Coordinates of C-alpha atoms and ligand atoms in Angstrom, one line a residue:
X909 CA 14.2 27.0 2.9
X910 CA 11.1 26.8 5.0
X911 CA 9.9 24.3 6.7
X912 CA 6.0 23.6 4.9
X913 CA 3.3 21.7 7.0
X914 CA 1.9 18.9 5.8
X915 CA -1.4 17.7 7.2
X916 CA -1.8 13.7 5.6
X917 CA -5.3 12.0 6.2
X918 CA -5.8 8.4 5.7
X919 CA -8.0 5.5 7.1
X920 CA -4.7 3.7 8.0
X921 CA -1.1 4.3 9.7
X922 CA 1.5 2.1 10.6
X923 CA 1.6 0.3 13.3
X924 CA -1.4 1.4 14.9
X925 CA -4.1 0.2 12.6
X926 CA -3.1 -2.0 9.1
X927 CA -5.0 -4.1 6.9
X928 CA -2.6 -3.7 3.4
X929 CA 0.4 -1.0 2.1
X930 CA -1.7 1.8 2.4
X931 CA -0.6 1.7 6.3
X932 CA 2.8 1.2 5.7
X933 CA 3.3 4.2 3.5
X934 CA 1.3 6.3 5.5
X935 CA 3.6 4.9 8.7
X936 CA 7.0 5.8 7.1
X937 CA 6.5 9.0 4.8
X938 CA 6.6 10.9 7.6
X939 CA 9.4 10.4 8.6
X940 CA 11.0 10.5 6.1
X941 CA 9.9 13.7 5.1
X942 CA 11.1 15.3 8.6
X943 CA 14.6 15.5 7.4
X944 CA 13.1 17.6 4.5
X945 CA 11.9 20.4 6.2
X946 CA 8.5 19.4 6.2
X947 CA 6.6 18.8 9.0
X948 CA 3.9 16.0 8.9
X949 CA 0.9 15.3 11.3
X950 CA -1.8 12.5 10.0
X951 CA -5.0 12.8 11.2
X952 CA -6.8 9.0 11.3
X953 CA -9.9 7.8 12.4
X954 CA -10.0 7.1 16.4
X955 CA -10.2 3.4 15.9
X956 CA -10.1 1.4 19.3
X957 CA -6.4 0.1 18.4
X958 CA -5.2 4.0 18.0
X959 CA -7.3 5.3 21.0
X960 CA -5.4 2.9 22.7
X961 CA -1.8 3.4 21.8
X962 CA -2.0 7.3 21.8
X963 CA 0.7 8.1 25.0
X964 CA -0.1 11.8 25.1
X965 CA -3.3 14.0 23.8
X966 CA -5.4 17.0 24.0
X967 CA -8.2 18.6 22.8
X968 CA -6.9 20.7 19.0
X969 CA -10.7 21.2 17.5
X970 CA -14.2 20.7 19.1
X971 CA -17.0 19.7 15.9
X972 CA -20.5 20.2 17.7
X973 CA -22.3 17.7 15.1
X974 CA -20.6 15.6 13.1
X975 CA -23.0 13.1 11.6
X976 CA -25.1 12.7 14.2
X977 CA -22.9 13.4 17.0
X978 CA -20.4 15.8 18.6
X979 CA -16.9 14.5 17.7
X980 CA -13.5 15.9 18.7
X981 CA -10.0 15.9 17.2
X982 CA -7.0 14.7 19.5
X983 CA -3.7 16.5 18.9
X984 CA -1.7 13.2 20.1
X985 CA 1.7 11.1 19.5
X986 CA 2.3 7.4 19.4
X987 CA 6.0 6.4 19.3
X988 CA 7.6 9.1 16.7
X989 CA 4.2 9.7 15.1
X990 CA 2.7 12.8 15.2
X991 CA -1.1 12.8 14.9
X992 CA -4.6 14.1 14.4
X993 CA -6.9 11.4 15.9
X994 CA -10.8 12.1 15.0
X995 CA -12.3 10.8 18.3
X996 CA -16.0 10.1 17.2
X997 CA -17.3 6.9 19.0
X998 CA -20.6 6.8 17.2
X999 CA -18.6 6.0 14.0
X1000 CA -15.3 4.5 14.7
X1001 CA -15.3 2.6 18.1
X1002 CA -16.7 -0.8 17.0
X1003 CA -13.7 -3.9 17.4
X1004 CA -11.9 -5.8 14.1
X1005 CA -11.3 -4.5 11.0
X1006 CA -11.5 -1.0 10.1
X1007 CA -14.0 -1.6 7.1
X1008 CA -16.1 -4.5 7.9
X1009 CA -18.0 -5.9 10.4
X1010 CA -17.1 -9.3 11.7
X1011 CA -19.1 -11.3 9.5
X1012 CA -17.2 -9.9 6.8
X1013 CA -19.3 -7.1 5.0
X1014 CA -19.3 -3.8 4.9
X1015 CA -19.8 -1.1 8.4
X1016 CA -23.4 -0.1 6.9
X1017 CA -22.9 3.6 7.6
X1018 CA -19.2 3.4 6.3
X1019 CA -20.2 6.6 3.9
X1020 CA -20.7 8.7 6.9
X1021 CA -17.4 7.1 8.4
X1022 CA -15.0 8.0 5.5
X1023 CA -17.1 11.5 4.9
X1024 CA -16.4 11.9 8.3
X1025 CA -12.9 11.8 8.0
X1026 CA -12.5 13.7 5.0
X1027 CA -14.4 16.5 6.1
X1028 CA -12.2 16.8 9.0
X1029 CA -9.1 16.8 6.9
X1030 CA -10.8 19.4 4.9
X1031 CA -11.7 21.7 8.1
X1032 CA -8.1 21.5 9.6
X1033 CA -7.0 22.7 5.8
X1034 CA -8.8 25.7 6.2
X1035 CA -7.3 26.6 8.8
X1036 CA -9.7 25.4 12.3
X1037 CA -6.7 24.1 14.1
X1038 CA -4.6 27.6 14.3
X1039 CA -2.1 26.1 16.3
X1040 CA -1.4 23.7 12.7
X1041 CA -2.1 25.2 9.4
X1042 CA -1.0 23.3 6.7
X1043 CA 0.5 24.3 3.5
X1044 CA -0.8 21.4 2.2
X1045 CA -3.4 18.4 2.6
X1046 CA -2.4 15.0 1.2
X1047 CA -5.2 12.7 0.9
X1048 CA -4.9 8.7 0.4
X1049 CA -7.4 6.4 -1.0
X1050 CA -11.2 6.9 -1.4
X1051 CA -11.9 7.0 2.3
X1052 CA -9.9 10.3 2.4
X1053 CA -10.6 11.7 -0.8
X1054 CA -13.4 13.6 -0.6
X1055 CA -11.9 15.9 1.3
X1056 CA -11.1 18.1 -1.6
X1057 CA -14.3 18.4 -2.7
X1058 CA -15.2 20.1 0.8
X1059 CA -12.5 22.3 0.7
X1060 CA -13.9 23.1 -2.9
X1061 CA -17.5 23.8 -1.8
X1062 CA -17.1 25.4 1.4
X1063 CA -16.0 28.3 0.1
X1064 CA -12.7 29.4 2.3
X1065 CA -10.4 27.8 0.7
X1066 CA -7.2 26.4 2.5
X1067 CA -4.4 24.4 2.1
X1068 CA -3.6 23.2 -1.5
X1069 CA -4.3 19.7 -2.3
X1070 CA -3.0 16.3 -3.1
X1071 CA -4.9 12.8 -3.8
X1072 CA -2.4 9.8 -3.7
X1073 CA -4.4 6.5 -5.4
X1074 CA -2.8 3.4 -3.7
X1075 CA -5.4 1.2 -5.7
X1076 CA -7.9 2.5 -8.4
X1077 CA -10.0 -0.8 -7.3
X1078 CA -11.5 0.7 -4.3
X1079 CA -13.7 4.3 -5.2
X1080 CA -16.0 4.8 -2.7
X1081 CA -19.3 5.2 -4.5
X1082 CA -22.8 6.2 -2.8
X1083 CA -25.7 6.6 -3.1
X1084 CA -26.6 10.3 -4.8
X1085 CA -29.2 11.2 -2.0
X1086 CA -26.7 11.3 0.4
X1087 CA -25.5 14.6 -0.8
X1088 CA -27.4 17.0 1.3
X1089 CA -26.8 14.5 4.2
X1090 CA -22.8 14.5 3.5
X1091 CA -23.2 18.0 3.6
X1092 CA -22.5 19.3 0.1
X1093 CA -24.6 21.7 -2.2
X1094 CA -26.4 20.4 -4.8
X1095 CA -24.0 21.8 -7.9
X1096 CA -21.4 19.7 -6.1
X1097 CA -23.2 16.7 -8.0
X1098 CA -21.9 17.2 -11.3
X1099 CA -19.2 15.7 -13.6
X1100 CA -16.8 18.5 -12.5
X1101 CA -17.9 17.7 -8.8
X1102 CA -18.2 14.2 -7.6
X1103 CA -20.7 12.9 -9.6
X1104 CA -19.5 9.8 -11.0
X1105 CA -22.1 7.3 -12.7
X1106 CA -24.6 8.9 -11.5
X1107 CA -23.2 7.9 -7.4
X1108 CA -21.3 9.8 -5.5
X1109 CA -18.0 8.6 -5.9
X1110 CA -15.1 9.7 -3.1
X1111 CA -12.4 8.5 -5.4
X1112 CA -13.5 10.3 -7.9
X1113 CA -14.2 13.7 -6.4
X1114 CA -10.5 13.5 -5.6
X1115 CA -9.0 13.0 -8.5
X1116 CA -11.2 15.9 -10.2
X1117 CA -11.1 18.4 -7.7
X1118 CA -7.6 17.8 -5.9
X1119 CA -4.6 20.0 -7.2
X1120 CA -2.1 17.3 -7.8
X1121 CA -2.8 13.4 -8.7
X1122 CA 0.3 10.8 -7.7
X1123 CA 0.0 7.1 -7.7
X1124 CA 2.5 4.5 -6.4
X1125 CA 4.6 3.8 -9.6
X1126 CA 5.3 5.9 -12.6
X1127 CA 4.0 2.0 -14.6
X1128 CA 0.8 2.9 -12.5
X1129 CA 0.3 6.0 -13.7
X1130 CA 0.4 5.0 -16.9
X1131 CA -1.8 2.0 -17.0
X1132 CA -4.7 4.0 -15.3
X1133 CA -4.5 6.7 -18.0
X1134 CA -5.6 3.4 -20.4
X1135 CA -9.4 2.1 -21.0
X1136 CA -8.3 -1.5 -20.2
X1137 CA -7.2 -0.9 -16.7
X1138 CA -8.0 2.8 -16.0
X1139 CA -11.6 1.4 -14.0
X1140 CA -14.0 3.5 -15.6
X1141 CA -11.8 6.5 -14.3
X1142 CA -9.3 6.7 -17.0
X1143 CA -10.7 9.4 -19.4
X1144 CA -10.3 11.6 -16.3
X1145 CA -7.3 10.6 -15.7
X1146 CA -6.3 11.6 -19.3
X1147 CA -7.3 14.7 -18.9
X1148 CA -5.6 15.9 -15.6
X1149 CA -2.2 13.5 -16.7
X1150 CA 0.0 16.8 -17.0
X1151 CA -1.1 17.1 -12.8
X1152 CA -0.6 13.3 -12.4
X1153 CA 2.5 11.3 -11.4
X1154 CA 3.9 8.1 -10.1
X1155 CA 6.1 8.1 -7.1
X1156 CA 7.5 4.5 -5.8
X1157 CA 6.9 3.9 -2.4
X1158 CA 9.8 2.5 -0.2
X1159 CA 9.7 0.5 2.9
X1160 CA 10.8 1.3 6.5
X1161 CA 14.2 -0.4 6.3
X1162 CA 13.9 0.5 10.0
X1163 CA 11.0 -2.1 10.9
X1164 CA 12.6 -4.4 7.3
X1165 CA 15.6 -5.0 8.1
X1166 CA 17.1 -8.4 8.5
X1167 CA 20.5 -7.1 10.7
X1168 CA 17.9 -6.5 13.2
X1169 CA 14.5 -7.6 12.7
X1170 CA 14.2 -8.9 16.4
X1171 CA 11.3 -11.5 14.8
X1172 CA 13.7 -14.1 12.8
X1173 CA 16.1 -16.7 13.9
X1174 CA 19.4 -15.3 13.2
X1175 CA 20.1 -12.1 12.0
X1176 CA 22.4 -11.4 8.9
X1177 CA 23.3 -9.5 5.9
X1178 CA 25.2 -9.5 2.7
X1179 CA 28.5 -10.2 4.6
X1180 CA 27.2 -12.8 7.0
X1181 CA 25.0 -14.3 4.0
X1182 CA 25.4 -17.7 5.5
X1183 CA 23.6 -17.2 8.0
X1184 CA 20.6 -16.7 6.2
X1185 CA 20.3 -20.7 6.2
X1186 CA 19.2 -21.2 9.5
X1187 CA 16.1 -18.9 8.3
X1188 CA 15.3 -21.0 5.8
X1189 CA 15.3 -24.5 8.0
X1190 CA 13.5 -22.4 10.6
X1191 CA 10.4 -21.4 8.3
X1192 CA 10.8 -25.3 6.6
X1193 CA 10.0 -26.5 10.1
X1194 CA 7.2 -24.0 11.1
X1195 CA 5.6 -24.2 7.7
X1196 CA 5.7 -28.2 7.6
X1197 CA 8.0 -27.9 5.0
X1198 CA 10.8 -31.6 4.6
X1199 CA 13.8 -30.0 5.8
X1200 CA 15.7 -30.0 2.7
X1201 CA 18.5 -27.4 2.3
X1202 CA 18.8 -27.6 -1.7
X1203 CA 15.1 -27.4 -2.0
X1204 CA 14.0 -23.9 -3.6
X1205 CA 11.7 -22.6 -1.1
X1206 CA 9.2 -20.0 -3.2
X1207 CA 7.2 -17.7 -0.4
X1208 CA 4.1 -16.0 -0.7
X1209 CA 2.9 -12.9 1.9
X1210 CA 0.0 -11.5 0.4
X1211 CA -3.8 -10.9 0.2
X1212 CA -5.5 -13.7 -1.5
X1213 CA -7.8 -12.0 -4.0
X1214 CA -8.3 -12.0 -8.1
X1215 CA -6.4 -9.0 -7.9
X1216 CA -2.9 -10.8 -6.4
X1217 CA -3.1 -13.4 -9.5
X1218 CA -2.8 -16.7 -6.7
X1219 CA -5.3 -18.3 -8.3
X1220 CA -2.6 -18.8 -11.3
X1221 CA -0.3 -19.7 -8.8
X1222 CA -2.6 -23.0 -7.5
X1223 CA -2.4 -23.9 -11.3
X1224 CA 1.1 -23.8 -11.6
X1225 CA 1.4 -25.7 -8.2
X1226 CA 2.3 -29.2 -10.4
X1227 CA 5.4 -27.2 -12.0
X1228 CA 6.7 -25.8 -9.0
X1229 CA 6.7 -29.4 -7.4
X1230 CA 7.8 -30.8 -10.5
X1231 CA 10.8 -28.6 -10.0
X1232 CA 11.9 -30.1 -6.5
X1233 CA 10.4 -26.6 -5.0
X1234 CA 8.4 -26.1 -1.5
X1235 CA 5.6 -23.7 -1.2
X1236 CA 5.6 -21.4 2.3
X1237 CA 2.4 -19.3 1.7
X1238 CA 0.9 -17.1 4.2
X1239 CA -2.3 -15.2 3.1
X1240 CA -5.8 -14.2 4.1
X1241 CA -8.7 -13.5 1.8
X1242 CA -11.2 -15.2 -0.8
X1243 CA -12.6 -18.2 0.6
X1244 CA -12.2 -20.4 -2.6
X1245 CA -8.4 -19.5 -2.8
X1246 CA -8.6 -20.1 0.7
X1247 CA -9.7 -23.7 0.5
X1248 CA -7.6 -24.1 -2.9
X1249 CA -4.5 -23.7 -0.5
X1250 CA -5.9 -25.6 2.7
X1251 CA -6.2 -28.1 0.1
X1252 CA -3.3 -28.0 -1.6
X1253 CA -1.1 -28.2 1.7
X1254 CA -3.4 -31.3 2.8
X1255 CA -2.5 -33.1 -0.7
X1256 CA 1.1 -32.1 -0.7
X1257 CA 2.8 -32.5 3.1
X1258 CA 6.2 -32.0 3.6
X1259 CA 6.3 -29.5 -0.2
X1260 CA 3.7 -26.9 0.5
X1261 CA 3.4 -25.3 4.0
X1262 CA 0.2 -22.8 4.5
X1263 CA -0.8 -20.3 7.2
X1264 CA -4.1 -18.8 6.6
X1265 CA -4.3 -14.7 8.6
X1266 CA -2.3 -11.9 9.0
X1267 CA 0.4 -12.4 10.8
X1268 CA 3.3 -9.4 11.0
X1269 CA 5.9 -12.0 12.8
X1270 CA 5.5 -15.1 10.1
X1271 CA 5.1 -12.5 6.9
X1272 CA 9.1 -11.4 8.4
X1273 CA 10.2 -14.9 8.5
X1274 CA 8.9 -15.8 5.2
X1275 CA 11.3 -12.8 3.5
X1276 CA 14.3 -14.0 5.6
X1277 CA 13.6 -17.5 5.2
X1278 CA 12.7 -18.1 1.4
X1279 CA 14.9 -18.5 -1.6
X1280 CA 12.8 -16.9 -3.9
X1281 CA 8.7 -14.8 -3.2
X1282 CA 6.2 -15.0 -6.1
X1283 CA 4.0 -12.1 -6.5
X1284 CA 2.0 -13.5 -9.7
X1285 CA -0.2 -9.9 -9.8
X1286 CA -2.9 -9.5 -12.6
X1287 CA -2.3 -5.4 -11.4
X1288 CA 0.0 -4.1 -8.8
X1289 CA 0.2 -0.7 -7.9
X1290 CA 3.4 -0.8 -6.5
X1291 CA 3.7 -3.5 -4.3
X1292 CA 5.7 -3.6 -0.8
X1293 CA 6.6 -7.6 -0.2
X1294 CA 8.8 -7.4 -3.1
X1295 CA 10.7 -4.7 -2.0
X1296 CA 10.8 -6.7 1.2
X1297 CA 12.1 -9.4 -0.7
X1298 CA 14.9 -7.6 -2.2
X1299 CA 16.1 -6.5 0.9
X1300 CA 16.1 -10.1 2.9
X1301 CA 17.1 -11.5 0.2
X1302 CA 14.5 -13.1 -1.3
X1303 CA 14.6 -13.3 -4.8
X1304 CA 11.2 -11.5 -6.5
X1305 CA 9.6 -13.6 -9.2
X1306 CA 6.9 -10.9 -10.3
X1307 CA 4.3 -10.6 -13.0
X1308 CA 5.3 -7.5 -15.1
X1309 CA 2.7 -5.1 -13.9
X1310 CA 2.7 -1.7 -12.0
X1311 CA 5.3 -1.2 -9.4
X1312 CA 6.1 -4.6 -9.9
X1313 CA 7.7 -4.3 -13.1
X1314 CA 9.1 -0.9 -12.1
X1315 CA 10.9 -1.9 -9.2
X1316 CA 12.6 -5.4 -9.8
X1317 CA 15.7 -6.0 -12.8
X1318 CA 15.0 -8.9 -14.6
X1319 CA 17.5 -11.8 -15.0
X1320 CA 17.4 -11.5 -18.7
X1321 CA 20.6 -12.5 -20.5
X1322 CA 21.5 -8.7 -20.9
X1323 CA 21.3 -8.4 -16.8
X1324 CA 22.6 -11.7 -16.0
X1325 CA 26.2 -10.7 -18.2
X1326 CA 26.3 -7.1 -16.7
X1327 CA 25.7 -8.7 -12.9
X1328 CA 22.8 -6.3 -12.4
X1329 CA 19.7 -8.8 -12.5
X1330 CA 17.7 -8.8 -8.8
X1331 CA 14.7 -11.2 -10.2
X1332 CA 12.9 -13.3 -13.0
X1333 CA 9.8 -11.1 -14.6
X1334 CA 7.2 -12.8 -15.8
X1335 CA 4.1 -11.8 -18.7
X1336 CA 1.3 -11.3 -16.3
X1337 CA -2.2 -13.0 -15.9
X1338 CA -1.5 -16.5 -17.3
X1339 CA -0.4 -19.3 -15.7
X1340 CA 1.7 -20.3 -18.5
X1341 CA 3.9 -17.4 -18.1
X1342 CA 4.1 -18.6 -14.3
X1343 CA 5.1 -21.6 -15.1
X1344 CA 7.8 -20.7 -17.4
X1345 CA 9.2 -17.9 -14.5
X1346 CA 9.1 -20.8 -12.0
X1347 CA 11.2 -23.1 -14.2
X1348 CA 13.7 -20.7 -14.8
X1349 CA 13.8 -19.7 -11.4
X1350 CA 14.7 -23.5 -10.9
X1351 CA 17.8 -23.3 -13.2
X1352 CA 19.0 -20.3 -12.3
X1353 CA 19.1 -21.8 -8.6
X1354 CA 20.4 -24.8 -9.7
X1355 CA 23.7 -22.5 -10.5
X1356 CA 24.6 -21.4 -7.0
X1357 CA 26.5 -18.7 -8.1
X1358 CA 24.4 -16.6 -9.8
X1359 CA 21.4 -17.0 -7.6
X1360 CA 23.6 -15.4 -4.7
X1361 CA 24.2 -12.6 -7.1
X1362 CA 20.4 -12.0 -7.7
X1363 CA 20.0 -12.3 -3.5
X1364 CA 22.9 -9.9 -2.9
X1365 CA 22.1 -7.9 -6.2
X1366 CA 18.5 -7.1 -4.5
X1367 CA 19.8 -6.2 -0.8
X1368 CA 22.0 -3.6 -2.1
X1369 CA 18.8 -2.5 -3.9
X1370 CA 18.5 0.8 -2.4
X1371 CA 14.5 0.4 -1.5
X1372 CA 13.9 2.9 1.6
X1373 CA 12.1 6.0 1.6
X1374 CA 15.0 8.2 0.6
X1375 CA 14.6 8.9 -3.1
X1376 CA 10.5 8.9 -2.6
X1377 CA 10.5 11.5 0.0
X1378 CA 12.5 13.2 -1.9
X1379 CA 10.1 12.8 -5.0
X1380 CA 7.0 14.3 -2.5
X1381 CA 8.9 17.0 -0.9
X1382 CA 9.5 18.8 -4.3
X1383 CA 6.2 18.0 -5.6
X1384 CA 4.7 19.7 -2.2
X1385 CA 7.0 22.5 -3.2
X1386 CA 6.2 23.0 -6.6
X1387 CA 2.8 23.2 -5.4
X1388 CA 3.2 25.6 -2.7
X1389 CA 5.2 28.0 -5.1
X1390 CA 2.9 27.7 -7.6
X1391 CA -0.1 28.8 -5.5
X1392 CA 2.1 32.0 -4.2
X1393 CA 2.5 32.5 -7.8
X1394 CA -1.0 32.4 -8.6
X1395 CA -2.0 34.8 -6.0
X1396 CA 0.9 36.6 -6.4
X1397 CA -0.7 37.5 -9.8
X1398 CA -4.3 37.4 -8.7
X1399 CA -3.6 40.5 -5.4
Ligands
ADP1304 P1 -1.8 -4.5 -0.7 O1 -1.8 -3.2 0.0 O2 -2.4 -4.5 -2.1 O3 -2.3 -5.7 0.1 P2 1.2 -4.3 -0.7 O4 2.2 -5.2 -1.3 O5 1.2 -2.9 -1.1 O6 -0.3 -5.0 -1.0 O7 1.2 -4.3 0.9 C1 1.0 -5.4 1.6 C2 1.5 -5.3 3.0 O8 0.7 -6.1 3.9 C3 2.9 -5.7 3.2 O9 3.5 -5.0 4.3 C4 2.8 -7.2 3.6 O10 3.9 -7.7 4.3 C5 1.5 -7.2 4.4 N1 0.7 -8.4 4.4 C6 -0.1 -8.8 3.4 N2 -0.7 -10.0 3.7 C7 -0.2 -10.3 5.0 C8 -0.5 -11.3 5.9 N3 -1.4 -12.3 5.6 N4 0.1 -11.3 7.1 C9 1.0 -10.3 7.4 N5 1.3 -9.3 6.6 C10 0.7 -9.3 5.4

């Protein structure tokens, strides 16, 4: 079997720059894809925080004028990473977040930014960088997504395509005079192009044009394809499902794993389970939490937006207390749920503990340290922290949604008798159902016996990258074969 090249563009990687999941997929795939014959380099925007950690680089590609200025692309590694950096300091080296500026809105010219990127990808897919020329280009997310669409309309074709969506929220959309400056003919602008609403919509353009679709769970998949929750771009959807599929991401049990993870108190695993305890008083103490052993301590690591459901979690807050539980939430996001919280921890001391940021080192101790994690999700494309969960033990209490309800075995009676239960699922988007989830939670823990079955249950719950890579590397086959078939009957 040959080995294929894989060129994967996104405005995110693992660890250098990370603001959600996106980053961690795009971190690990990789790798895990190596031991598939397939060779991966991911070309990301040259950030300050990935100019900094590149440890070797060159010059691959020289672009005279990219939006206003020359640009280059660095052939570089960080760590085990391979990469394509897009070194373009008029666009990309500004400090903070990658999207916004620090006030908290959108970079202004963050059209150009993501166009820039994409149309990079699409160059290096038709072939600019001799030295790599990939069988295929995998793009992520809107910011990458128009690439297609460039490799579409500039005529020399290239590498064939892939659009991965790891949230149908986010699309991209401009305004339609930015065409001609994005650099795309006029009969782009269509509804077979990446017209969309009358905008230009990056999403959009990707999920037309590109040759395969996947999303983050087969549940995923299917819930775009529907009016309710397809976001406007489920008709299209509809029509390109027999090129659309849902592959589950997995997590770096490398970077997750809590027989290692040099950021918690004492290390463990399903044989030194006990140990887990001294987790669980260590994240009471740093959390403000009374330091009660039998106390069910329900974690939450997560971005606090509509889209996460916590705001059904704040309403629930009187059951969970009722229940004798403690609260350990670290999050950062909306500024009401953010004050909801604050204030909730101020009314409640010693039973609800919060930390508002991002914080890599607290988000670890959460999963080692809590009994159970509720991840309350109105929609959840697949969801990471509850895979985290399952493998420190930390038993998932999810809304049924997405990836959620793909990747977690509810403790229904059915599961409980055959010993193969590794959470409580929940109907999602009322707080009723919440409530309900959190009191069963409570008697389930109450029996100690069969709450250590859901925790051991879930860390033998094989959630790496193994059987995902394994999902992409045949999809980038069929692809590949498929093209030589087509041209094959085409010569
Ligand atoms: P999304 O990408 O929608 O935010 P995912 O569950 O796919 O949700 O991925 C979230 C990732 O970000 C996980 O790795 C999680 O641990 C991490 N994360 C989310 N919020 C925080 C936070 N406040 N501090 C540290 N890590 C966080």
């Amino acid at each position: 079997m040959s080995r294929l090249k894989v060129l994967s563009a996104a405005s995110e990687l693992y660890p250098l720059v990370k603001t959600g999941g996106l980053a961690d997929v795009t971190g690990a795939l990789p790798g895990a894809l190596s031991g598939l014959e397939i060779d991966v380099r991911s070309l990301i925007p040259g950030y300050p925080s990935v100019i900094g950690a590149l440890e070797s680089c060159e010059t691959a590609l020289e672009i005279p004028d990219l939006f206003g200025a020359p640009a280059r692309v660095l052939a570089a590694t960080a760590g085990e990473i391979d990469l394509f950096v897009l070194d373009a300091p008029h666009l990309y080296d500004r400090p903070g977040n990658p999207y916004t500026q620090p006030d908290g809105t959108d970079w202004p010219d963050n059209a150009f930014r993501f166009a820039a990127l994409a149309k990079t990808a699409a160059l290096i897919a038709e072939g600019a960088i001799p030295a790599f020329q990939p069988d295929i280009l995998h793009v992520h997310d809107w910011q990458a997504a128009l690439a297609p669409a460039y490799l579409r309309y500039g005529g020399k074709g290239g590498a064939a395509t892939v659009v991965t969506v790891h949230n149908l929220a986010f699309q991209g959309q401009f305004p339609p005079e930015l065409l001609g400056p994005f650099g795309l003919p006029p009969d782009s602008f269509s509804i077979d192009g990446v017209e969309h609403y009358g905008m230009i919509g990056f999403l959009k353009a990707g999920l037309r044009l590109a040759d395969r679709i996947t999303t983050v769970s087969p549940s995923y998949a299917l819930e775009i394809q529907q009016p309710e929750t397809g976001m406007g771009l489920d008709g299209l959807l509809r029509e390109r499902a027999a090129r659309l599929s849902g592959i589950l991401n997995g997590i770096d049990t490398g970077v997750w794993d809590p027989a290692t993870d040099p950021r918690i108190v004492a290390t463990y695993s399903a044989e030194t389970f006990d140990t887990r305890a001294k987790n669980k008083t260590a994240l009471q103490d740093i959390f403000g939490l009374a330091s009660e052993p039998g106390a069910l301590v329900v974690g939450v690591v997560s971005r606090l937006s509509w889209q996460k459901g916590l705001d059904l979690l704040a309403d629930a807050l009187p059951v969970l207390l009722d229940e004798g539980m403690q609260l350990a939430l670290l999050g950062a996001g909306d500024a009401d749920l953010e004050a909801r919280f604050r204030a909730a921890a101020d009314a409640n001391p010693g039973r609800v503990g919060v930390k508002l940021g991002y914080d890599e080192a607290v988000a670890h101790r959460i999963q080692a340290g809590s009994d159970a994690l509720a991840l309350p999700s109105r929609f959840e494309p697949c969801g990471l922290t509850q895979l985290c969960g399952l493998r420190y033990g930390a038993v998932p209490l999810v809304a049924r949604v997405g990836g959620l309800a793909d990747t977690i075995i509810d403790a229904n009676e059915m599961a409980l008798a055959a010993g193969v239960a590794t959470g409580i699922k929940f109907q999602h988007g009322t707080r009723e159902s919440l409530e309900l989830a959190l009191r069963k939670a409570g008697r389930l823990f109450r029996d100690r016996d069969t709450w250590r079955r859901l925790q051991t249950n879930g860390m033998a719950t094989d959630v790496s990258w193994r059987a995902p890579a394994k999902r992409y590397a045949l999809l980038y086959r069929e692809l590949v074969a498929e093209r030589s078939t087509v041209s094959g009957a085409s010569a």
